Short mmCIF file of C-alpha atoms and ligand atoms in Angstrom, two decimals:
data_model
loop_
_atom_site.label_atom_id
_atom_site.label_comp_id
_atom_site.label_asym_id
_atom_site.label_seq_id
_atom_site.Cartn_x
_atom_site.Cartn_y
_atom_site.Cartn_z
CA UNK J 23 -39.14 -24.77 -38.93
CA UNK J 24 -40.42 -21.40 -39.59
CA UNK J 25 -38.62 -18.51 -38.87
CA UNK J 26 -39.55 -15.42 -36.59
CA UNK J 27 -39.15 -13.24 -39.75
CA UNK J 28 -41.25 -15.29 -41.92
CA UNK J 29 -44.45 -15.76 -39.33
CA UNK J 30 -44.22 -12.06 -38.88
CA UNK J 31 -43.89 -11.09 -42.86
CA UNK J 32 -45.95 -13.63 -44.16
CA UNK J 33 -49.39 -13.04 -41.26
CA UNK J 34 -49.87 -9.82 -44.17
CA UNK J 35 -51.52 -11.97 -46.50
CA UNK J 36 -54.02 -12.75 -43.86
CA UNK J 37 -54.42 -8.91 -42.50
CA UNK J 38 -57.90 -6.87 -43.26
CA UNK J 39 -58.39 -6.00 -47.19
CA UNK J 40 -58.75 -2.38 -45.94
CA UNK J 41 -56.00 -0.40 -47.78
CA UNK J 42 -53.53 0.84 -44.74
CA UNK J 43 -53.77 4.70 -44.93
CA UNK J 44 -49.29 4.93 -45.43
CA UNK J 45 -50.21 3.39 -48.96
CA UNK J 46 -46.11 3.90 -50.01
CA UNK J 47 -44.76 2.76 -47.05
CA UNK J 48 -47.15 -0.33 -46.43
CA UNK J 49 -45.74 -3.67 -47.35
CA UNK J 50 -47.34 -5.35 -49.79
CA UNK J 51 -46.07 -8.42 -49.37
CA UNK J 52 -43.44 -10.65 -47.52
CA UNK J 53 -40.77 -10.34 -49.72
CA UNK J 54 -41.06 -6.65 -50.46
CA UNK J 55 -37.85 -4.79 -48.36
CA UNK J 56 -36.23 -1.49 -49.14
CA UNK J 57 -32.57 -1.31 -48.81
CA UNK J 58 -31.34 2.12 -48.49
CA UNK J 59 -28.31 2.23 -50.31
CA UNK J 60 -25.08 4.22 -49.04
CA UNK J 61 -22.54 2.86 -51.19
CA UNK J 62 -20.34 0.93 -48.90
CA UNK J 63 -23.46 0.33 -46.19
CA UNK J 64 -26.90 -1.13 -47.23
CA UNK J 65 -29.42 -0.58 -44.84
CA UNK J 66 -31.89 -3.34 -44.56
CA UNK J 67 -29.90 -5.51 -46.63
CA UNK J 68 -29.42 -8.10 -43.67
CA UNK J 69 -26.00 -7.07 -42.25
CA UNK J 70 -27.35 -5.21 -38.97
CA UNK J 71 -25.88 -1.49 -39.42
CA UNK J 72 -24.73 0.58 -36.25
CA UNK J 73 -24.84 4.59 -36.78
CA UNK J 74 -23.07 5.57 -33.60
CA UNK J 75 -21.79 8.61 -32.30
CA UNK J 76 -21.46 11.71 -30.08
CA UNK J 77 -25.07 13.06 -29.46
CA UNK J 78 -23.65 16.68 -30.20
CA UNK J 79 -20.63 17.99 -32.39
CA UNK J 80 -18.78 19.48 -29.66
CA UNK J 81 -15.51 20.46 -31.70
CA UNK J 82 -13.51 19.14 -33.89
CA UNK J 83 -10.81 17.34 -31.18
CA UNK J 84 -14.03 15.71 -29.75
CA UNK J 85 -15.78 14.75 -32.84
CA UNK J 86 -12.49 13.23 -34.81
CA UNK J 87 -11.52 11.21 -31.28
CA UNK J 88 -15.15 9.38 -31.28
CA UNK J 89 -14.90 8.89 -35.03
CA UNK J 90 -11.89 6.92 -35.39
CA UNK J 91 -12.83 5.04 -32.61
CA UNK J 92 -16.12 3.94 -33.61
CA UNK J 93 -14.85 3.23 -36.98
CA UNK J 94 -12.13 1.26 -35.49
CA UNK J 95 -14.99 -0.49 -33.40
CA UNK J 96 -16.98 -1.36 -36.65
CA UNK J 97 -19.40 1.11 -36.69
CA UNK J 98 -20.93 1.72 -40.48
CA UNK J 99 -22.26 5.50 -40.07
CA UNK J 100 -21.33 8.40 -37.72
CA UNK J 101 -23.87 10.42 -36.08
CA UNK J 102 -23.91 13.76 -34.45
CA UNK J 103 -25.72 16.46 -33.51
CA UNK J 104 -25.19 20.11 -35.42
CA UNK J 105 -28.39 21.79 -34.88
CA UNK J 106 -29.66 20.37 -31.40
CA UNK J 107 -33.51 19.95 -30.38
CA UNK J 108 -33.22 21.00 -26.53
CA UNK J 109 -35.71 21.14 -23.88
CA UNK J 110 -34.27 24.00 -22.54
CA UNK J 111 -33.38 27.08 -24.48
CA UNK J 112 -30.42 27.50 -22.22
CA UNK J 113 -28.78 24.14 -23.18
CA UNK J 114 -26.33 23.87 -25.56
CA UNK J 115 -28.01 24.12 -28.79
CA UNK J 116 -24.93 22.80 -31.52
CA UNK J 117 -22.52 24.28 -33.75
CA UNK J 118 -24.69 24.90 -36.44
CA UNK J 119 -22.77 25.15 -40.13
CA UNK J 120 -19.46 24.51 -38.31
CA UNK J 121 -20.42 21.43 -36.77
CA UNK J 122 -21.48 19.99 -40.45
CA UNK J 123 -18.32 21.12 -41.59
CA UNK J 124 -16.21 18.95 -38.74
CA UNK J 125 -18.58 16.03 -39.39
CA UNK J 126 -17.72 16.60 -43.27
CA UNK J 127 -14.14 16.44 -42.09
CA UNK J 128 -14.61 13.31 -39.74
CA UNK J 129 -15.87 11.15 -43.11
CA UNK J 130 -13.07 12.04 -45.21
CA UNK J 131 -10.69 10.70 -42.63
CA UNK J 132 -12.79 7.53 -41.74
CA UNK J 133 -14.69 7.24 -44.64
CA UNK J 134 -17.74 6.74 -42.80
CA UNK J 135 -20.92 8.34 -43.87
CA UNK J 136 -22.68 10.64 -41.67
CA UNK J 137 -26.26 11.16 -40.55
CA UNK J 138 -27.15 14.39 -38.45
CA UNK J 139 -30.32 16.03 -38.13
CA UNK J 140 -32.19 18.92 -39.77
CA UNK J 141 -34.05 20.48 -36.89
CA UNK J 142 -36.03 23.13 -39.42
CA UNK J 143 -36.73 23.83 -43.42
CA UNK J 144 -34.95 26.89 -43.07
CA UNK J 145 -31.55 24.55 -42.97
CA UNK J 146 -32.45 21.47 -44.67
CA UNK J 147 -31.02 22.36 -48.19
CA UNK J 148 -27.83 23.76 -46.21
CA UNK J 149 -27.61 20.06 -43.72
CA UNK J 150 -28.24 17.91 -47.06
CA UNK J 151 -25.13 19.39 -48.68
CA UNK J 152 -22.76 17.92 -46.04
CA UNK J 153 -25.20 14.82 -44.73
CA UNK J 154 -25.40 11.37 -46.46
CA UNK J 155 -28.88 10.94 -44.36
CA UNK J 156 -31.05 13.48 -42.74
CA UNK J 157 -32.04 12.88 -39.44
CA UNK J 158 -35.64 13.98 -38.92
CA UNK J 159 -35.85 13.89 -34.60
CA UNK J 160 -38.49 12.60 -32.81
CA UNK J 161 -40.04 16.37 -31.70
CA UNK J 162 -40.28 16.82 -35.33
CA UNK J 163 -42.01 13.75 -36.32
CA UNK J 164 -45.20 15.59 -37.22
CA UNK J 165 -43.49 18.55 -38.76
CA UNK J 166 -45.07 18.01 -42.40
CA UNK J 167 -43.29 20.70 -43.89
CA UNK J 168 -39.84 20.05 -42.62
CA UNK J 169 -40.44 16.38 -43.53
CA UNK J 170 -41.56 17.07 -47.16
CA UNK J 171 -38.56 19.18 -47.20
CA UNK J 172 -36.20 16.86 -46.11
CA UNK J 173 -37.54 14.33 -49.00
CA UNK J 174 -37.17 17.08 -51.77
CA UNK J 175 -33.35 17.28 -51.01
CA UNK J 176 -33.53 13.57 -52.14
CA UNK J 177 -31.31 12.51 -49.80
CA UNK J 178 -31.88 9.35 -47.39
CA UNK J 179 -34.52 10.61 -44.63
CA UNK J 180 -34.36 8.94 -41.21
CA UNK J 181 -37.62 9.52 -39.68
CA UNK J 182 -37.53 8.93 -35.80
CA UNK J 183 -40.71 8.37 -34.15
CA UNK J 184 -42.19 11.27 -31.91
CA UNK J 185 -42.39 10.84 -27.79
CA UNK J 186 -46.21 10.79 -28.18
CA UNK J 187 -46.70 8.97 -31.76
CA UNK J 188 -48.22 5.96 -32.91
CA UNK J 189 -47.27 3.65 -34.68
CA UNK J 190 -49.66 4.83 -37.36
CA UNK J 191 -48.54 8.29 -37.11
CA UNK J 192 -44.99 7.55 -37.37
CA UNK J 193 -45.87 5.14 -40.66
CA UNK J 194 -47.92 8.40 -42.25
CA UNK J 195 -44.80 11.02 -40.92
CA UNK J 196 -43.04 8.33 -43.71
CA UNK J 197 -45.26 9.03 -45.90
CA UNK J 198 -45.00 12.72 -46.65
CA UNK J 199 -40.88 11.72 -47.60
CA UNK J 200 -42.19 9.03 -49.59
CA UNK J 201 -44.89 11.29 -51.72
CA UNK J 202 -42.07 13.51 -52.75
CA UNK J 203 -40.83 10.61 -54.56
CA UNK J 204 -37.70 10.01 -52.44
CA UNK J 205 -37.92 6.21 -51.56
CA UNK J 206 -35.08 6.05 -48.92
CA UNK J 207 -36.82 6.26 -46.10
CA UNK J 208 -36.02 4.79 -42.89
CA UNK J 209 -37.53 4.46 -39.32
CA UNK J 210 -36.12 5.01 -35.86
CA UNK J 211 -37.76 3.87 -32.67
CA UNK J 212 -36.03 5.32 -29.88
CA UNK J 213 -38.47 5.37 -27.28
CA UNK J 214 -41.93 6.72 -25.80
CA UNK J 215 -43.45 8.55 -22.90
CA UNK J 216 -45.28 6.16 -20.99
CA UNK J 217 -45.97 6.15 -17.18
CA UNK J 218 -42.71 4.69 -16.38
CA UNK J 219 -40.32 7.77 -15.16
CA UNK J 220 -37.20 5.03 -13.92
CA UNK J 221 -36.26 5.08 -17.66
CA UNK J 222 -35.96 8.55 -19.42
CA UNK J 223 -38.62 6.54 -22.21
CA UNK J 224 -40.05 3.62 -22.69
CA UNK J 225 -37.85 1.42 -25.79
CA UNK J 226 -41.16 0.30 -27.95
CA UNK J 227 -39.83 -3.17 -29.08
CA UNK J 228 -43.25 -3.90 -30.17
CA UNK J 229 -43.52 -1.29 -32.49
CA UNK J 230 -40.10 -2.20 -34.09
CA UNK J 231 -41.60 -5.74 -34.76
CA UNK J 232 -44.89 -4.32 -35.63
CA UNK J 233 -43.28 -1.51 -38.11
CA UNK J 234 -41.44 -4.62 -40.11
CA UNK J 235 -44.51 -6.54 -40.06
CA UNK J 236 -46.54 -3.54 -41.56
CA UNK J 237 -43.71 -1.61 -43.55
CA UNK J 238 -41.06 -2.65 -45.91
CA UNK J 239 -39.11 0.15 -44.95
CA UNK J 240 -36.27 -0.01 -42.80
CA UNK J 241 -36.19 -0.07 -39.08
CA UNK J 242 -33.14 1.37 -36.71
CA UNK J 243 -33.43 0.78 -32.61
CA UNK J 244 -32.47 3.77 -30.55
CA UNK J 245 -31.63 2.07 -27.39
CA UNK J 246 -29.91 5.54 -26.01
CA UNK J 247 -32.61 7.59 -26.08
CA UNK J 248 -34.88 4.75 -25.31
CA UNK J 249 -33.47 4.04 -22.35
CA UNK J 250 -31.48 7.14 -21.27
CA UNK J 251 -28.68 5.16 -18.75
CA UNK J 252 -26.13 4.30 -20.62
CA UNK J 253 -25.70 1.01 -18.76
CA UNK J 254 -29.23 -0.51 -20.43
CA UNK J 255 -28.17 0.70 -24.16
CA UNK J 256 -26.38 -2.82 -24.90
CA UNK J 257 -28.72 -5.10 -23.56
CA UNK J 258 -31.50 -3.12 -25.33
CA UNK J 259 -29.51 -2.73 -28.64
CA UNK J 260 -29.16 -6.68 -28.79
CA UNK J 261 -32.99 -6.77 -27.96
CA UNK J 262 -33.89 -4.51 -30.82
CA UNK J 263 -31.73 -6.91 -32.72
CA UNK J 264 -33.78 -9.86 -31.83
CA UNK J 265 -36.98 -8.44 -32.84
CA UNK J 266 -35.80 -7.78 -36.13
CA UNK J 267 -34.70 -4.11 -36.73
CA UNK J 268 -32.17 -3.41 -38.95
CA UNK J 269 -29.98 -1.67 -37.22
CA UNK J 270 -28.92 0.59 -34.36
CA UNK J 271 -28.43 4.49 -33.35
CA UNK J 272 -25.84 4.38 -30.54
CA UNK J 273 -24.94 7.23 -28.97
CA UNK J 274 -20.95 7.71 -27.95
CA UNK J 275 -18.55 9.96 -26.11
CA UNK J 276 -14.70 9.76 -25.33
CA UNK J 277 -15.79 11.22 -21.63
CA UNK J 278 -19.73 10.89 -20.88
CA UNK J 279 -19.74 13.09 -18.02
CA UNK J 280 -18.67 15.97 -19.50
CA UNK J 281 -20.64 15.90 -22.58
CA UNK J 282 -22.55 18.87 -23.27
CA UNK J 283 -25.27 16.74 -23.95
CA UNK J 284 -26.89 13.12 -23.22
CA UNK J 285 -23.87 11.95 -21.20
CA UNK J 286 -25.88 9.75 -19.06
CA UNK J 287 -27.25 7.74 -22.24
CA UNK J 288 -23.69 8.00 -24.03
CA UNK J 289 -21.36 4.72 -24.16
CA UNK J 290 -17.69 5.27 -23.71
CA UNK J 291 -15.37 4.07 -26.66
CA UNK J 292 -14.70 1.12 -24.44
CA UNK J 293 -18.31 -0.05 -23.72
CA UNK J 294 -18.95 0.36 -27.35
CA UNK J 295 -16.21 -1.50 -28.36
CA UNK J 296 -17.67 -3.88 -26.43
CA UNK J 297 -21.00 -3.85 -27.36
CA UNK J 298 -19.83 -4.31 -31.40
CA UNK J 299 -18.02 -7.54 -30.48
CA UNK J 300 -21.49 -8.51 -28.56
CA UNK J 301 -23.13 -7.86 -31.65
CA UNK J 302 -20.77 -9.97 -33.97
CA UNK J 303 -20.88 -12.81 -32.02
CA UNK J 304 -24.99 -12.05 -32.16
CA UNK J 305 -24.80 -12.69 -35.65
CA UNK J 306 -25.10 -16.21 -37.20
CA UNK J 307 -26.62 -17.69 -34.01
CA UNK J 308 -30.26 -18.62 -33.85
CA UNK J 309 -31.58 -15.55 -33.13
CA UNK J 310 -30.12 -13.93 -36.28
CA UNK J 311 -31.16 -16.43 -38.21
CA UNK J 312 -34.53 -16.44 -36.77
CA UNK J 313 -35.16 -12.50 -37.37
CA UNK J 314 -33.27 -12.56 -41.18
CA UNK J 315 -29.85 -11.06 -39.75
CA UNK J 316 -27.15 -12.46 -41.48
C1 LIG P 409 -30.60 12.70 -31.06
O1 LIG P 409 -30.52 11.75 -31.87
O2 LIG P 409 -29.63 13.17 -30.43
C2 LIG P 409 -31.94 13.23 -30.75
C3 LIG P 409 -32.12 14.50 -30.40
O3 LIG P 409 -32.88 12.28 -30.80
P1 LIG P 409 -34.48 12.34 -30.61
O4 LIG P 409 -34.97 13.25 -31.69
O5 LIG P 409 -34.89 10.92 -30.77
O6 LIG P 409 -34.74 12.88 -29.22
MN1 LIG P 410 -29.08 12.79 -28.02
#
């Protein structure tokens, strides 16, 4: 029986001749993957990888508490936000330099890697000294200097796709990372604006399934921001499972509602602990097998 994986990989040899305009990041064929390579994780290398986390580095009590517990939980990379793209000016904005220096601390005690965002090119030489990926956020999807930026540092670039992007957009925001040369590169759905306003966005499991079929780069599921309730993240992480993304962005606090930001999307450690053993037991069954999982 065919697999899931293989209809969707191998339909390339029967796409349009027309060379796709994201010439680096277009797959060429079904066999061609990139597996970004961290050392002790492998991204894209079949093992679904969770980067999970507080949405903001709050201090250093908060920060370490989430760490070890997500680590305990089997997470593979922890996230968190230094410098932090608000809506409002008046929000809490991150701890700049002294939040990368906590998250710096938080992987020598857990040995986790970290990924945390670069919000401008002014601080992406200073964020890829202390980062093992750069986060690139959605607002800045279309940023084409921070994003060349970022790939120059030629560190591991997570490019999330932007509240208003394509999927064609998001492919070519890939692009400018790739044409610096730097070919770790990976993609982050976590959601669009669409006419729906009971969700804070819209999850775009098509364009998960429709980035693999078109890309070989790697794909991660934001179900948090997707969503924004944190009672729809698991069900939506082991959706973005099923479809075939690599992996998942979780977003995790030791007290939700009193996070300076994204409580409402933010698991407890319990609920995440949870949703890790929901994920283990995902793996090997049909579905996994069906979308390349191990
Ligand atoms: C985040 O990861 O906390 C974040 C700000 O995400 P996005 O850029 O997708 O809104
Ligand atoms: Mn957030």
């Amino acid at each position: 029986m065919l697999r899931y994986k293989d209809l969707l990989l191998m339909s390339t040899a029967n796409a349009s001749t027309k060379p796709a305009p994201y010439r680096l990041a277009a797959r060429s064929d079904a066999t061609q993957t990139t597996i970004v390579d961290l050392g002790s994780v492998k991204i894209g290398g079949g093992q679904p990888v969770v980067m999970a986390g507080p949405c903001s580095v709050e201090s250093e009590s908060q920060l370490l508490n989430t760490a070890y517990a997500v680590a305990e939980a089997g997470a593979h990379l922890l996230r968190g936000g230094a410098f932090k793209p608000r809506t409002s000016p008046y929000a809490f904005r991150g701890l700049g330099e002294a939040g990368l220096k906590i998250l710096a601390k938080a992987r020598a005690e857990t040995g986790l890697p970290i990924i945390t965002e670069a919000l401008n090119t002014a601080d992406v030489e200073l964020v890829a000294e202390y980062t093992d990926v750069i986060q690139i956020g959605a607002r800045n999807m279309q940023n084409f200097a921070l994003l060349e930026a970022a790939g120059r540092t030629g560190r591991p670039v997570m490019v999330k796709r932007g509240p208003a992007g394509t999927i064609e957009e998001w492919l070519l925001a890939a692009e400018y990372v790739l044409a610096t040369g730097n070919p770790n590169v990976i993609l982050c759905e976590r959601g669009i604006r669409t006419f729906e306003n009971a969700t804070r966005n819209t999850l775009d499991l098509n364009a998960v399934a429709m980035a693999k079929h078109r890309s070989h780069l790697p794909v991660i599921v934001d179900p948090s921001h997707g969503t924004g309730k944190w009672y729809l993240v698991a069900p939506l992480a082991l959706a973005g499972l099923a479809v075939g993304g690599d992996g998942l962005m979780i977003e995790v606090h030791h007290d939700p509602d009193h996070a300076s930001s994204d409580g409402p999307q933010s698991l407890n450690h319990e609920h995440f602990a949870d949703l890790m053993q929901k994920i283990k037991l995902q793996a090997g069954q049909p579905v996994a097998r069906e979308v390349g999982l191990n």
